[in-house]
Short mmCIF file of N, CA and C in Angstrom, two decimals:
data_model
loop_
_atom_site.label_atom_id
_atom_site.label_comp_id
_atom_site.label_asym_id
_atom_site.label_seq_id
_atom_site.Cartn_x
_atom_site.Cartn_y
_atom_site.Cartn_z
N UNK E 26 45.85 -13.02 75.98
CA UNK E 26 45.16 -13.42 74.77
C UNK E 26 43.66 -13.44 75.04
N UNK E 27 43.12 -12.76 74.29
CA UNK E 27 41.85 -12.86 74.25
C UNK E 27 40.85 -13.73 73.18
N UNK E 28 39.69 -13.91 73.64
CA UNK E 28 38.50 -15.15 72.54
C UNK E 28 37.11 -13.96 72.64
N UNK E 29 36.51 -13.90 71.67
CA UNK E 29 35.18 -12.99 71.65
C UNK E 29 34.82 -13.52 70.93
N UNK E 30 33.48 -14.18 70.74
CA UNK E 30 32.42 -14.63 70.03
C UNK E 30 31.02 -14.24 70.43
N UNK E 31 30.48 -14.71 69.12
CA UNK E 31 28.85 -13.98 69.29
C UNK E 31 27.81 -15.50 69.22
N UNK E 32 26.83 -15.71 70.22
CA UNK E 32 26.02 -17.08 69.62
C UNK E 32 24.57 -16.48 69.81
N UNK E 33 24.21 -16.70 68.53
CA UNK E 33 22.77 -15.86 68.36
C UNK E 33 21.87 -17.33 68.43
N UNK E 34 21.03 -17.36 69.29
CA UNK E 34 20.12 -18.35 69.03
C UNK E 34 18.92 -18.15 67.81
N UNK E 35 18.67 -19.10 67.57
CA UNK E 35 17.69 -19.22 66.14
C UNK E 35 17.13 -20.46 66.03
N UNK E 36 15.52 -20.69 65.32
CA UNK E 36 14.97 -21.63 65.64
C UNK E 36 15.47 -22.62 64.78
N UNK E 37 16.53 -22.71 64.07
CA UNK E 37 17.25 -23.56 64.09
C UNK E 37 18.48 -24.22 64.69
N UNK E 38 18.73 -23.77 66.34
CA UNK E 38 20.10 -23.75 66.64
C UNK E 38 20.60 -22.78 67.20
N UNK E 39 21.95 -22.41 67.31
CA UNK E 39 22.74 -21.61 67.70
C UNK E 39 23.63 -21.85 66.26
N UNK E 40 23.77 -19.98 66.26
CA UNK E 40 24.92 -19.48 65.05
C UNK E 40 26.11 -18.95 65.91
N UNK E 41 27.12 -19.27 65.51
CA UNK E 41 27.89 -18.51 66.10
C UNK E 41 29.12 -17.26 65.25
N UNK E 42 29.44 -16.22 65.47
CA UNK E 42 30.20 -15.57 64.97
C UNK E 42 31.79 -14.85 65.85
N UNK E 43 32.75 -15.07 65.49
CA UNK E 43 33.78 -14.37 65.91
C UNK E 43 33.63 -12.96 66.01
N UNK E 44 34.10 -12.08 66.75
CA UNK E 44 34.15 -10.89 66.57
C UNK E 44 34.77 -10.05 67.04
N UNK E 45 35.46 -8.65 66.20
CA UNK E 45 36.42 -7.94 66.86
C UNK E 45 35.70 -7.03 67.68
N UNK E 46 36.12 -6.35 69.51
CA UNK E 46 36.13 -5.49 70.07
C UNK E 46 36.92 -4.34 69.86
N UNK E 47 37.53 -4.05 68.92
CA UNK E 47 38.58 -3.24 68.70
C UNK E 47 37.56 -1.61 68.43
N UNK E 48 36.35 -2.05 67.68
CA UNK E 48 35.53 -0.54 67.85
C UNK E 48 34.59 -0.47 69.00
N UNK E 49 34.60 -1.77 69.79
CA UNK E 49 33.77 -1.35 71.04
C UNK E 49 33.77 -0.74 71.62
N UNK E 50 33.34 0.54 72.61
CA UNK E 50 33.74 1.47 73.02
C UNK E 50 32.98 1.56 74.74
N UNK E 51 32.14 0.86 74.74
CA UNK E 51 30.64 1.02 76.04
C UNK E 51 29.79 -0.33 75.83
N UNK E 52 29.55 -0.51 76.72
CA UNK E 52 27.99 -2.04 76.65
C UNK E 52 27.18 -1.00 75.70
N UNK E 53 26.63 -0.32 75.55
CA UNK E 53 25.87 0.14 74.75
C UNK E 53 26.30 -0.65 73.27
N UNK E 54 27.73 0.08 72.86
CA UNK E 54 28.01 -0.54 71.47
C UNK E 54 28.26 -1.86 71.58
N UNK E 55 28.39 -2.44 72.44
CA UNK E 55 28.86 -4.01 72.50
C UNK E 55 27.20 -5.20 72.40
N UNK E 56 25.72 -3.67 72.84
CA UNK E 56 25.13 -4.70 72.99
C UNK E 56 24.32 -4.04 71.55
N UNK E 57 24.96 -3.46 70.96
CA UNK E 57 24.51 -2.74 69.25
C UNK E 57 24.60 -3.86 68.70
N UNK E 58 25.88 -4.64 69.02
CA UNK E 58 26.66 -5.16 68.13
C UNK E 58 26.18 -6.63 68.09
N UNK E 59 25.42 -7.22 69.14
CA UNK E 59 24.90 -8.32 69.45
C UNK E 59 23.64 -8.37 68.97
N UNK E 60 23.12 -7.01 68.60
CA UNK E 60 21.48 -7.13 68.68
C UNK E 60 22.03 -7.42 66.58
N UNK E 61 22.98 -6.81 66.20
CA UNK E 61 22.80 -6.59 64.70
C UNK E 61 23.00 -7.97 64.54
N UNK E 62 23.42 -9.06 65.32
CA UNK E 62 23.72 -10.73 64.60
C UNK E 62 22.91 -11.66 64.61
N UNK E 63 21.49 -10.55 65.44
CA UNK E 63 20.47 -11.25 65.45
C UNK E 63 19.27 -10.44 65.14
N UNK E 64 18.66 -10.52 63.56
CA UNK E 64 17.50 -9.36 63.24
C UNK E 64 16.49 -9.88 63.83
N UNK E 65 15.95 -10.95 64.24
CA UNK E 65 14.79 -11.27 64.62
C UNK E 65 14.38 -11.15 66.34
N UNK E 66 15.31 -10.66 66.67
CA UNK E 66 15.97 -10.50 68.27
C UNK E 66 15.47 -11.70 69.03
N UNK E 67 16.17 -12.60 68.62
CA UNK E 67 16.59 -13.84 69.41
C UNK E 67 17.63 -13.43 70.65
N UNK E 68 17.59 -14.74 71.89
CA UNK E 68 18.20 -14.59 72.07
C UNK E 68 20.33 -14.54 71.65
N UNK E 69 20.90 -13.63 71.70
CA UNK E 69 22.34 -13.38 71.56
C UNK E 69 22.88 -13.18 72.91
N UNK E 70 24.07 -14.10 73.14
CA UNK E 70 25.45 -14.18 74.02
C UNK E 70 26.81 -13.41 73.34
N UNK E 71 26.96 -13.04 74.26
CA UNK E 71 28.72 -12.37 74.09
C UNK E 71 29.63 -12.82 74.59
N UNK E 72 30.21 -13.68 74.37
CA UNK E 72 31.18 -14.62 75.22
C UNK E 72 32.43 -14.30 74.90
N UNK E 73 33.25 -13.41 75.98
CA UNK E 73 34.81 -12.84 75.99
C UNK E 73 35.74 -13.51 77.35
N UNK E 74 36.53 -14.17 76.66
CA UNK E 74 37.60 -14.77 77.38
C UNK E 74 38.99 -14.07 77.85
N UNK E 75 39.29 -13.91 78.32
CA UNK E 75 40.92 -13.70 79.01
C UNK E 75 41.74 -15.06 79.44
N UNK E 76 42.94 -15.58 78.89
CA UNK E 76 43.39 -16.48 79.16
C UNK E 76 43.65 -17.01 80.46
N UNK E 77 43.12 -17.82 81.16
CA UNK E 77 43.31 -18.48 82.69
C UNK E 77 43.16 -17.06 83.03
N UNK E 78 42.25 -16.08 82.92
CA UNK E 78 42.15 -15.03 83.84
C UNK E 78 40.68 -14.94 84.65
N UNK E 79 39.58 -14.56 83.48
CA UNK E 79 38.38 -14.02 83.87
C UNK E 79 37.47 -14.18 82.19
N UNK E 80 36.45 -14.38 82.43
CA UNK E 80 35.23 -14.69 81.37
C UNK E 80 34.65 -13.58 81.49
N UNK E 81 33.35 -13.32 80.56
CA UNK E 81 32.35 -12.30 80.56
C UNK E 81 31.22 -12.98 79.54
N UNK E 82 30.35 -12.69 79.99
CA UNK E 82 28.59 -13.15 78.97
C UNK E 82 27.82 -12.34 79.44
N UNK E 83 27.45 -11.55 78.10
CA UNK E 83 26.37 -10.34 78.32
C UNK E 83 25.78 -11.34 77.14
N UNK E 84 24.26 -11.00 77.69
CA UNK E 84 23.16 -11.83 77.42
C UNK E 84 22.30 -10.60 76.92
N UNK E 85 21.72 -10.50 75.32
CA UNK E 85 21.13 -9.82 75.15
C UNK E 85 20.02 -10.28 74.11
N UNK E 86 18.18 -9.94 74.90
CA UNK E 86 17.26 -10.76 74.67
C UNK E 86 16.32 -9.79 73.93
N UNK E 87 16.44 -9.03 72.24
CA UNK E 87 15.83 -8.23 71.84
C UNK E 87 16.34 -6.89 72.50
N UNK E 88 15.39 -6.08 72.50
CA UNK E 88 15.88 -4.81 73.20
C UNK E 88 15.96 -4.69 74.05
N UNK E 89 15.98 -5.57 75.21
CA UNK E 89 16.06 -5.14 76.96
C UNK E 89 17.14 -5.13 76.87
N UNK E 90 17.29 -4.57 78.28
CA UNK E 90 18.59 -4.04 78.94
C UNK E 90 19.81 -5.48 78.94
N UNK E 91 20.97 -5.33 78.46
CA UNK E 91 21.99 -6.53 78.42
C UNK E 91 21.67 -7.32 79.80
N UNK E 92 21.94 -8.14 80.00
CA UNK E 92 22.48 -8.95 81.31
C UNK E 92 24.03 -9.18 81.03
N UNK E 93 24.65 -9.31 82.42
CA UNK E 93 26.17 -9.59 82.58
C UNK E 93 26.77 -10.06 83.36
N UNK E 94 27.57 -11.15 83.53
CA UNK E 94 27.99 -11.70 84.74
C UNK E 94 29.63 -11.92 84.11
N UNK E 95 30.27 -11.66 84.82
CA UNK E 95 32.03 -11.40 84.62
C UNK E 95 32.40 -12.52 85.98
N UNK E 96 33.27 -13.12 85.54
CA UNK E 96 33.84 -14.21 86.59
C UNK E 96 34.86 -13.81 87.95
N UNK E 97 35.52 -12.65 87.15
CA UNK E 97 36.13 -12.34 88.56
C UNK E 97 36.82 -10.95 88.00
N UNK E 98 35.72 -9.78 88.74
CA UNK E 98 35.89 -8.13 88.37
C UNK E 98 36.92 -7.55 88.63
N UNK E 99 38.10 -8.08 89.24
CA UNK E 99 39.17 -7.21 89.65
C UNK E 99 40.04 -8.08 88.09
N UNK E 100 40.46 -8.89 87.94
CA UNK E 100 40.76 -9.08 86.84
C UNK E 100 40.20 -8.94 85.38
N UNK E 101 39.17 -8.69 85.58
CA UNK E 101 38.26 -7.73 84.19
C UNK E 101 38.93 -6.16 84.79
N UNK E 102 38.92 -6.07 85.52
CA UNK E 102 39.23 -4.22 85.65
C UNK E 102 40.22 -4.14 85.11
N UNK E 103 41.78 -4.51 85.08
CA UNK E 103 42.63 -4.74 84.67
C UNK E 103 42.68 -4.48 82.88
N UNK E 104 41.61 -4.77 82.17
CA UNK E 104 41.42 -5.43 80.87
C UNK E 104 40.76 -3.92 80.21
N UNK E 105 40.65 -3.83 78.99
CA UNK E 105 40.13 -2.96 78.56
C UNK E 105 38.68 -3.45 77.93
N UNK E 106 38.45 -5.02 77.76
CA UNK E 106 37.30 -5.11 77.52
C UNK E 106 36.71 -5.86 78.76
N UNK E 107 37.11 -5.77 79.84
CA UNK E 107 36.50 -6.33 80.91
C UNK E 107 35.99 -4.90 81.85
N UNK E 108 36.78 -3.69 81.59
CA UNK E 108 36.24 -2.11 82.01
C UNK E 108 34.91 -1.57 80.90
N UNK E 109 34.80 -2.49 79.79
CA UNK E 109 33.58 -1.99 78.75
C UNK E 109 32.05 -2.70 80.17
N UNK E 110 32.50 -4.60 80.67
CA UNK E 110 31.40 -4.97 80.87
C UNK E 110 31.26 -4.10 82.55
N UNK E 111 32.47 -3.92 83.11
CA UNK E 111 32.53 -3.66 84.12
C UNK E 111 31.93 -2.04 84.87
N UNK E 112 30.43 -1.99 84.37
CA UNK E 112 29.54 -0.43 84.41
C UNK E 112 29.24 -0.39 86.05
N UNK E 113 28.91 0.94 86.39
CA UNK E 113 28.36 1.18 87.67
C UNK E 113 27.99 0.53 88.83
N UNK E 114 26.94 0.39 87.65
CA UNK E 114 25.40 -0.46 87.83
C UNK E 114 25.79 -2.06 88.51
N UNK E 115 26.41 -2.66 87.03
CA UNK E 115 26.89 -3.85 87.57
C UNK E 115 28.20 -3.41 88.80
N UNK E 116 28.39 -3.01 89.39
CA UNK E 116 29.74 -2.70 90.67
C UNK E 116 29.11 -2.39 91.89
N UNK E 117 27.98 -1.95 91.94
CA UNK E 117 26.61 -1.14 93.02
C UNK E 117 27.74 0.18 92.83
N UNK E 118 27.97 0.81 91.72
CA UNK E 118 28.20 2.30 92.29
C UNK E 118 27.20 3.51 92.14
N UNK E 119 27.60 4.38 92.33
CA UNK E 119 26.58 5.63 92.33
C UNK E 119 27.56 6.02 91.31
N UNK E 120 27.22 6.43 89.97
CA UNK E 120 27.87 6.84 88.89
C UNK E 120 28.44 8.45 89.05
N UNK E 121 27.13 9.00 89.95
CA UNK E 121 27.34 10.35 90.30
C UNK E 121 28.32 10.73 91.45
N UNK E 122 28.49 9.60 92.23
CA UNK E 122 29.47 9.91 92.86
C UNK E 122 31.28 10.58 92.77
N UNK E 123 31.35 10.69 91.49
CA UNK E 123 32.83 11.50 91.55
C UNK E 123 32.69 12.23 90.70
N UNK E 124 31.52 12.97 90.75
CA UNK E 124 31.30 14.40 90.34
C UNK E 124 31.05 15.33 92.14
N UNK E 125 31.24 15.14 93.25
CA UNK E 125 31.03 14.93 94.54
C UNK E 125 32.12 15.77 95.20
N UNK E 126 32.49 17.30 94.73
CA UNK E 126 33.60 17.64 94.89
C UNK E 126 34.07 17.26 97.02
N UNK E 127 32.82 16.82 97.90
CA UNK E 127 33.17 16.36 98.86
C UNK E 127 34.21 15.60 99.30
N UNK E 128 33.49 14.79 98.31
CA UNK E 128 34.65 13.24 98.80
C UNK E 128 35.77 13.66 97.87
N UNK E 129 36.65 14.41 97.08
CA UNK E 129 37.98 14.23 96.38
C UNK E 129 39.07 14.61 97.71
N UNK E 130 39.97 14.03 97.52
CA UNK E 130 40.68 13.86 98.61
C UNK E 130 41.96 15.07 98.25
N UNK E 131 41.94 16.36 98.65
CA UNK E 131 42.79 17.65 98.29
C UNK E 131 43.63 17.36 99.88
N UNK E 132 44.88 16.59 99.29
CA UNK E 132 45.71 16.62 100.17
C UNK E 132 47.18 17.06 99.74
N UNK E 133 46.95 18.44 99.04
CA UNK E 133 48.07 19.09 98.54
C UNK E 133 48.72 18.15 97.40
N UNK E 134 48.74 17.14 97.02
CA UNK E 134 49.49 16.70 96.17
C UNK E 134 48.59 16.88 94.73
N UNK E 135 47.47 17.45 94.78
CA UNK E 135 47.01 17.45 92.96
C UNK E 135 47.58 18.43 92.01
N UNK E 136 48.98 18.93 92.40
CA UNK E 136 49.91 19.53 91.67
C UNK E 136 50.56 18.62 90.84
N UNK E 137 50.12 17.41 90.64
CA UNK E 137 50.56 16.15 90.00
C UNK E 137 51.79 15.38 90.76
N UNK E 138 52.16 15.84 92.03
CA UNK E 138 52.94 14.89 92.62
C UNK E 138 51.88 13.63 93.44
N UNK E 139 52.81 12.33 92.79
CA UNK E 139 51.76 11.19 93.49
C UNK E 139 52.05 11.10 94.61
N UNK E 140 51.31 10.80 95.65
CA UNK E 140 51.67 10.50 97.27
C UNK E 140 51.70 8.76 97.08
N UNK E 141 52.34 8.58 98.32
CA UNK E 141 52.87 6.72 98.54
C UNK E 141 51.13 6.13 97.98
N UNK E 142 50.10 6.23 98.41
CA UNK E 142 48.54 5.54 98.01
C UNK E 142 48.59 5.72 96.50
N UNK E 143 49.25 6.03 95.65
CA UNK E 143 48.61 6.51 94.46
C UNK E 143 49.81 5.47 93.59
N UNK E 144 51.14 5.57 94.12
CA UNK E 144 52.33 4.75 93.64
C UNK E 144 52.00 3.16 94.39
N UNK E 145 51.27 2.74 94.79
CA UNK E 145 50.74 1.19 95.60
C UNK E 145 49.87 0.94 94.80
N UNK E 146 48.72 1.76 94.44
CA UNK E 146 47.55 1.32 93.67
C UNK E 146 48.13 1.44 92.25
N UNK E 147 48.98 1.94 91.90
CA UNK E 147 49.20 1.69 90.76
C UNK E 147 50.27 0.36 90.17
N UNK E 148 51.02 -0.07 91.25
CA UNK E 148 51.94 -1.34 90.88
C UNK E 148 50.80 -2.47 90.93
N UNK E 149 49.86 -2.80 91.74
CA UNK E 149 49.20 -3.90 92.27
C UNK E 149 47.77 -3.47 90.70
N UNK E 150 48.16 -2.99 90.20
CA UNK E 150 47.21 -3.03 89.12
C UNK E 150 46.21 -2.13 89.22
N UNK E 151 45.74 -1.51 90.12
CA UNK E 151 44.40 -0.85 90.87
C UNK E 151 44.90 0.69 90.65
N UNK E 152 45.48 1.33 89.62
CA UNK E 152 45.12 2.35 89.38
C UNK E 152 44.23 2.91 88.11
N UNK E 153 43.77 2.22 87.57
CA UNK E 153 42.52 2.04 86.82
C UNK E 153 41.68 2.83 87.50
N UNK E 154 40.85 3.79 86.97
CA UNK E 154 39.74 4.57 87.48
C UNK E 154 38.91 3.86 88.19
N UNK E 155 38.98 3.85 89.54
CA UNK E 155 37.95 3.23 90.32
C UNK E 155 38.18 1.82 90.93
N UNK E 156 39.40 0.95 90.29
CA UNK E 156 39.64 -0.51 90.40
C UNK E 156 39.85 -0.70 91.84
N UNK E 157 40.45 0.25 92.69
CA UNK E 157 40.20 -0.01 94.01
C UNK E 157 39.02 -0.63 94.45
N UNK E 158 38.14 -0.36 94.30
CA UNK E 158 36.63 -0.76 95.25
C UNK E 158 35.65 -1.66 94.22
N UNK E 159 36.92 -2.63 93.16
CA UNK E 159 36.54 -3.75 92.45
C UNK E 159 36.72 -4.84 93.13
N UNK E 160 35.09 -5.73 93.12
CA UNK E 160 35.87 -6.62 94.21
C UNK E 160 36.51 -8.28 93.15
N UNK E 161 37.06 -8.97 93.92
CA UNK E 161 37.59 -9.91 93.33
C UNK E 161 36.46 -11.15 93.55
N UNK E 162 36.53 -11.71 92.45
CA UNK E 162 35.71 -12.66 92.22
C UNK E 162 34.35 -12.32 91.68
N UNK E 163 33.26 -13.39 91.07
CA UNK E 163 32.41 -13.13 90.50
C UNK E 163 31.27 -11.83 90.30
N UNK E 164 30.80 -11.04 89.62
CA UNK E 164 29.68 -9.82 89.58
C UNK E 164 28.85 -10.03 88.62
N UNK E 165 27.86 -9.75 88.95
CA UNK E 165 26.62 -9.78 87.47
C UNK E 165 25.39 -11.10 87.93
N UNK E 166 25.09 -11.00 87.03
CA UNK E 166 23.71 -11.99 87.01
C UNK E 166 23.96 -13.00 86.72
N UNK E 167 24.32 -14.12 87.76
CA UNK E 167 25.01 -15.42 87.95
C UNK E 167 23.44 -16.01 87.16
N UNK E 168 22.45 -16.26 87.44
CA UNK E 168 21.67 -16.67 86.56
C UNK E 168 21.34 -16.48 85.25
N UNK E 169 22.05 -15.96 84.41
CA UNK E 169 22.40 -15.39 83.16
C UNK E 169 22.09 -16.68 82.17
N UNK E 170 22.30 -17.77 82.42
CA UNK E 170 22.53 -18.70 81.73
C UNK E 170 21.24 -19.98 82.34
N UNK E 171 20.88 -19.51 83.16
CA UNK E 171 20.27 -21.00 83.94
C UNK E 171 18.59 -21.15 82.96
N UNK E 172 18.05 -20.08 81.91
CA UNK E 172 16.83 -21.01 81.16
C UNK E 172 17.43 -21.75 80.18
N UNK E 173 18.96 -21.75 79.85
CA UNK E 173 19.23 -22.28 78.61
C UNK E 173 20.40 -23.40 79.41
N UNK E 174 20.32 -23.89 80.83
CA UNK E 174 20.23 -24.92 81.16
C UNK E 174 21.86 -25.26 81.43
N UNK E 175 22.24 -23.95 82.20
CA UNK E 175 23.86 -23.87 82.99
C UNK E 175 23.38 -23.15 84.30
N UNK E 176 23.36 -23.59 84.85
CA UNK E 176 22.83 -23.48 86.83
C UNK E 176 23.76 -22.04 87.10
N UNK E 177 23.38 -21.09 88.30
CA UNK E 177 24.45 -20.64 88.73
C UNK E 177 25.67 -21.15 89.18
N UNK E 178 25.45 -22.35 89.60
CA UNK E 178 26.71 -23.28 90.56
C UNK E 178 27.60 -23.17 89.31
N UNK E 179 26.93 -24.26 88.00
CA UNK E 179 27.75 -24.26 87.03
C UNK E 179 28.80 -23.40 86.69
N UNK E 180 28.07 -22.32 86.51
CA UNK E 180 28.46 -21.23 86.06
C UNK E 180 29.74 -20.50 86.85
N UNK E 181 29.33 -20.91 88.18
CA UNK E 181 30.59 -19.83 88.99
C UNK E 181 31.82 -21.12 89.20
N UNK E 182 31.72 -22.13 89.03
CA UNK E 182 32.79 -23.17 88.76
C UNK E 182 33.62 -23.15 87.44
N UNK E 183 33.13 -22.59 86.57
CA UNK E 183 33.68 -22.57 85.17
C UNK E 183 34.88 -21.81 85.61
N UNK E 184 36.26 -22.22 84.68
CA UNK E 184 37.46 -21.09 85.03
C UNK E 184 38.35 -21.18 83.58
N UNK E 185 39.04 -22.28 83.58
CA UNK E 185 39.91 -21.88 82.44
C UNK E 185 39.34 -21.60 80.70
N UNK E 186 38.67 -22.58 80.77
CA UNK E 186 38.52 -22.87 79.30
C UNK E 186 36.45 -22.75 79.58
N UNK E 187 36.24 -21.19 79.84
CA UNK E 187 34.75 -21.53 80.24
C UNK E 187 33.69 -21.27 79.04
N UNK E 188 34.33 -20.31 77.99
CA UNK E 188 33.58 -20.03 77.12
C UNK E 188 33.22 -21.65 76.30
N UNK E 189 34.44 -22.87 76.14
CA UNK E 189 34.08 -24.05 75.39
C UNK E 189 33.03 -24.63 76.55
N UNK E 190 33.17 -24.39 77.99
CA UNK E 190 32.20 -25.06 78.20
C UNK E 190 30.84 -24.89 78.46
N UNK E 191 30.35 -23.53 78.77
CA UNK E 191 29.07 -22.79 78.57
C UNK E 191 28.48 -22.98 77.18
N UNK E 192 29.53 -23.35 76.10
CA UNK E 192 29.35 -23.64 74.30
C UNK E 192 28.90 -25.26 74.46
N UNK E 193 29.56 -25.84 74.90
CA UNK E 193 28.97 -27.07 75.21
C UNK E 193 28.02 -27.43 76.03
N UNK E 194 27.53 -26.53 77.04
CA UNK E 194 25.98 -26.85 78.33
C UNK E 194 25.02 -26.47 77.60
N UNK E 195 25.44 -25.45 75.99
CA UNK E 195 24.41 -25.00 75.39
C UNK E 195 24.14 -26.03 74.09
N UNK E 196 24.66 -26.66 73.84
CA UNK E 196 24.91 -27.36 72.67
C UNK E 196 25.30 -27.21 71.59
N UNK E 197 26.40 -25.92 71.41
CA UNK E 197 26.62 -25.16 70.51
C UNK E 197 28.26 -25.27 70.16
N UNK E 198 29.42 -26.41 71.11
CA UNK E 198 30.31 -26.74 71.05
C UNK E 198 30.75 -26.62 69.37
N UNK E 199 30.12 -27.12 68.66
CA UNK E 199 30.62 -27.36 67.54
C UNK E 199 30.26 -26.06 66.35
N UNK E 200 29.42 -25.63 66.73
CA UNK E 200 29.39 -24.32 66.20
C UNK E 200 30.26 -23.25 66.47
N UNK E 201 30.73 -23.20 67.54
CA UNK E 201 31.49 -22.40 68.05
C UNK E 201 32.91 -22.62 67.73
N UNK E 202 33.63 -24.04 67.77
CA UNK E 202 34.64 -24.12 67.22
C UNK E 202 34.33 -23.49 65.80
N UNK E 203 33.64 -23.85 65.22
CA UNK E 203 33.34 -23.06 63.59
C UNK E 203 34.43 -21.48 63.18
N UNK E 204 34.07 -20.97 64.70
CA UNK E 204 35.11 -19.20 64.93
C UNK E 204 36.28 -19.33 65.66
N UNK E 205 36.36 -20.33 66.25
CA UNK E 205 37.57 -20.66 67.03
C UNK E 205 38.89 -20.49 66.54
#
């Protein structure tokens, strides 16, 4: 089960809005979609939950580049909106790297028979493009949150229920139930 909400700050407060990922497609459109709930480009949060799994808050401040910190990337990899926050960039990859006909591993089986590595990574969840070399536990910009007064510590302690409580370090608890 998933929770996605939007909290646009405004100099009156924090607004908050529910919202579907169902046309999200890339952080690009996810951070389209944050900038449109806020015309005056305030700051806007994206706060996506996975049940007792993994969080995500992309932080987007006008037109700069999103910020993102995901609670624990091997269980966002898993997810289809935890592979939207889960980019390159944020992973340290080289994007260009598997265009690299070097490194593909031609060990006779790309006749589409899987070898034993390919049937392992795929039960344990890790056959997801790339989820192998996802690591487990926190990625992104753990300070994401600390001018609006949630510490990194805070932040990497949060687990089950983290989106109510990042809604509450912000003071926005009750707004947020509003989409709940």
């Amino acid at each position: 089960m998933y929770f996605a909400a939007l909290l646009a700050r405004t100099e009156d407060g924090w607004e908050a809005s529910d919202t579907e990922l169902d046309d999200v497609e890339t952080l690009s459109d996810l951070a389209d979609l944050a900038r449109e709930a806020s015309p005056d480009e305030d700051t806007v949060l994206v706060l996506i939950e996975q049940e007792d799994a993994w969080f995500g808050v992309v932080r987007v401040d006008g037109e700069e580049d999103p910020r993102i910190y995901v609670s624990d990337a091997a269980a966002a990899a898993r997810s289809s909106y935890g592979e939207i926050l889960l980019t390159d960039e944020l992973l340290g990859r080289d994007p260009d790297d598997g265009d690299d006909l070097d490194a593909l591993d031609l060990d006779g089986t790309e006749d589409g028979e899987a070898d034993e590595d390919d049937d392992a990574a795929a039960e344990d969840g890790a056959g997801i493009a790339g989820a192998a070399d996802v690591p487990h536990g926190p990625v992104g910009d753990a300070l994401i949150l600390d001018d609006l007064g949630v510490s990194e510590k805070e932040l990497r302690l949060m687990s089950t229920d983290a989106v109510t409580e990042i809604a509450e370090s912000l003071g926005a608890s009750e707004t947020l139930e509003t989409v709940r």
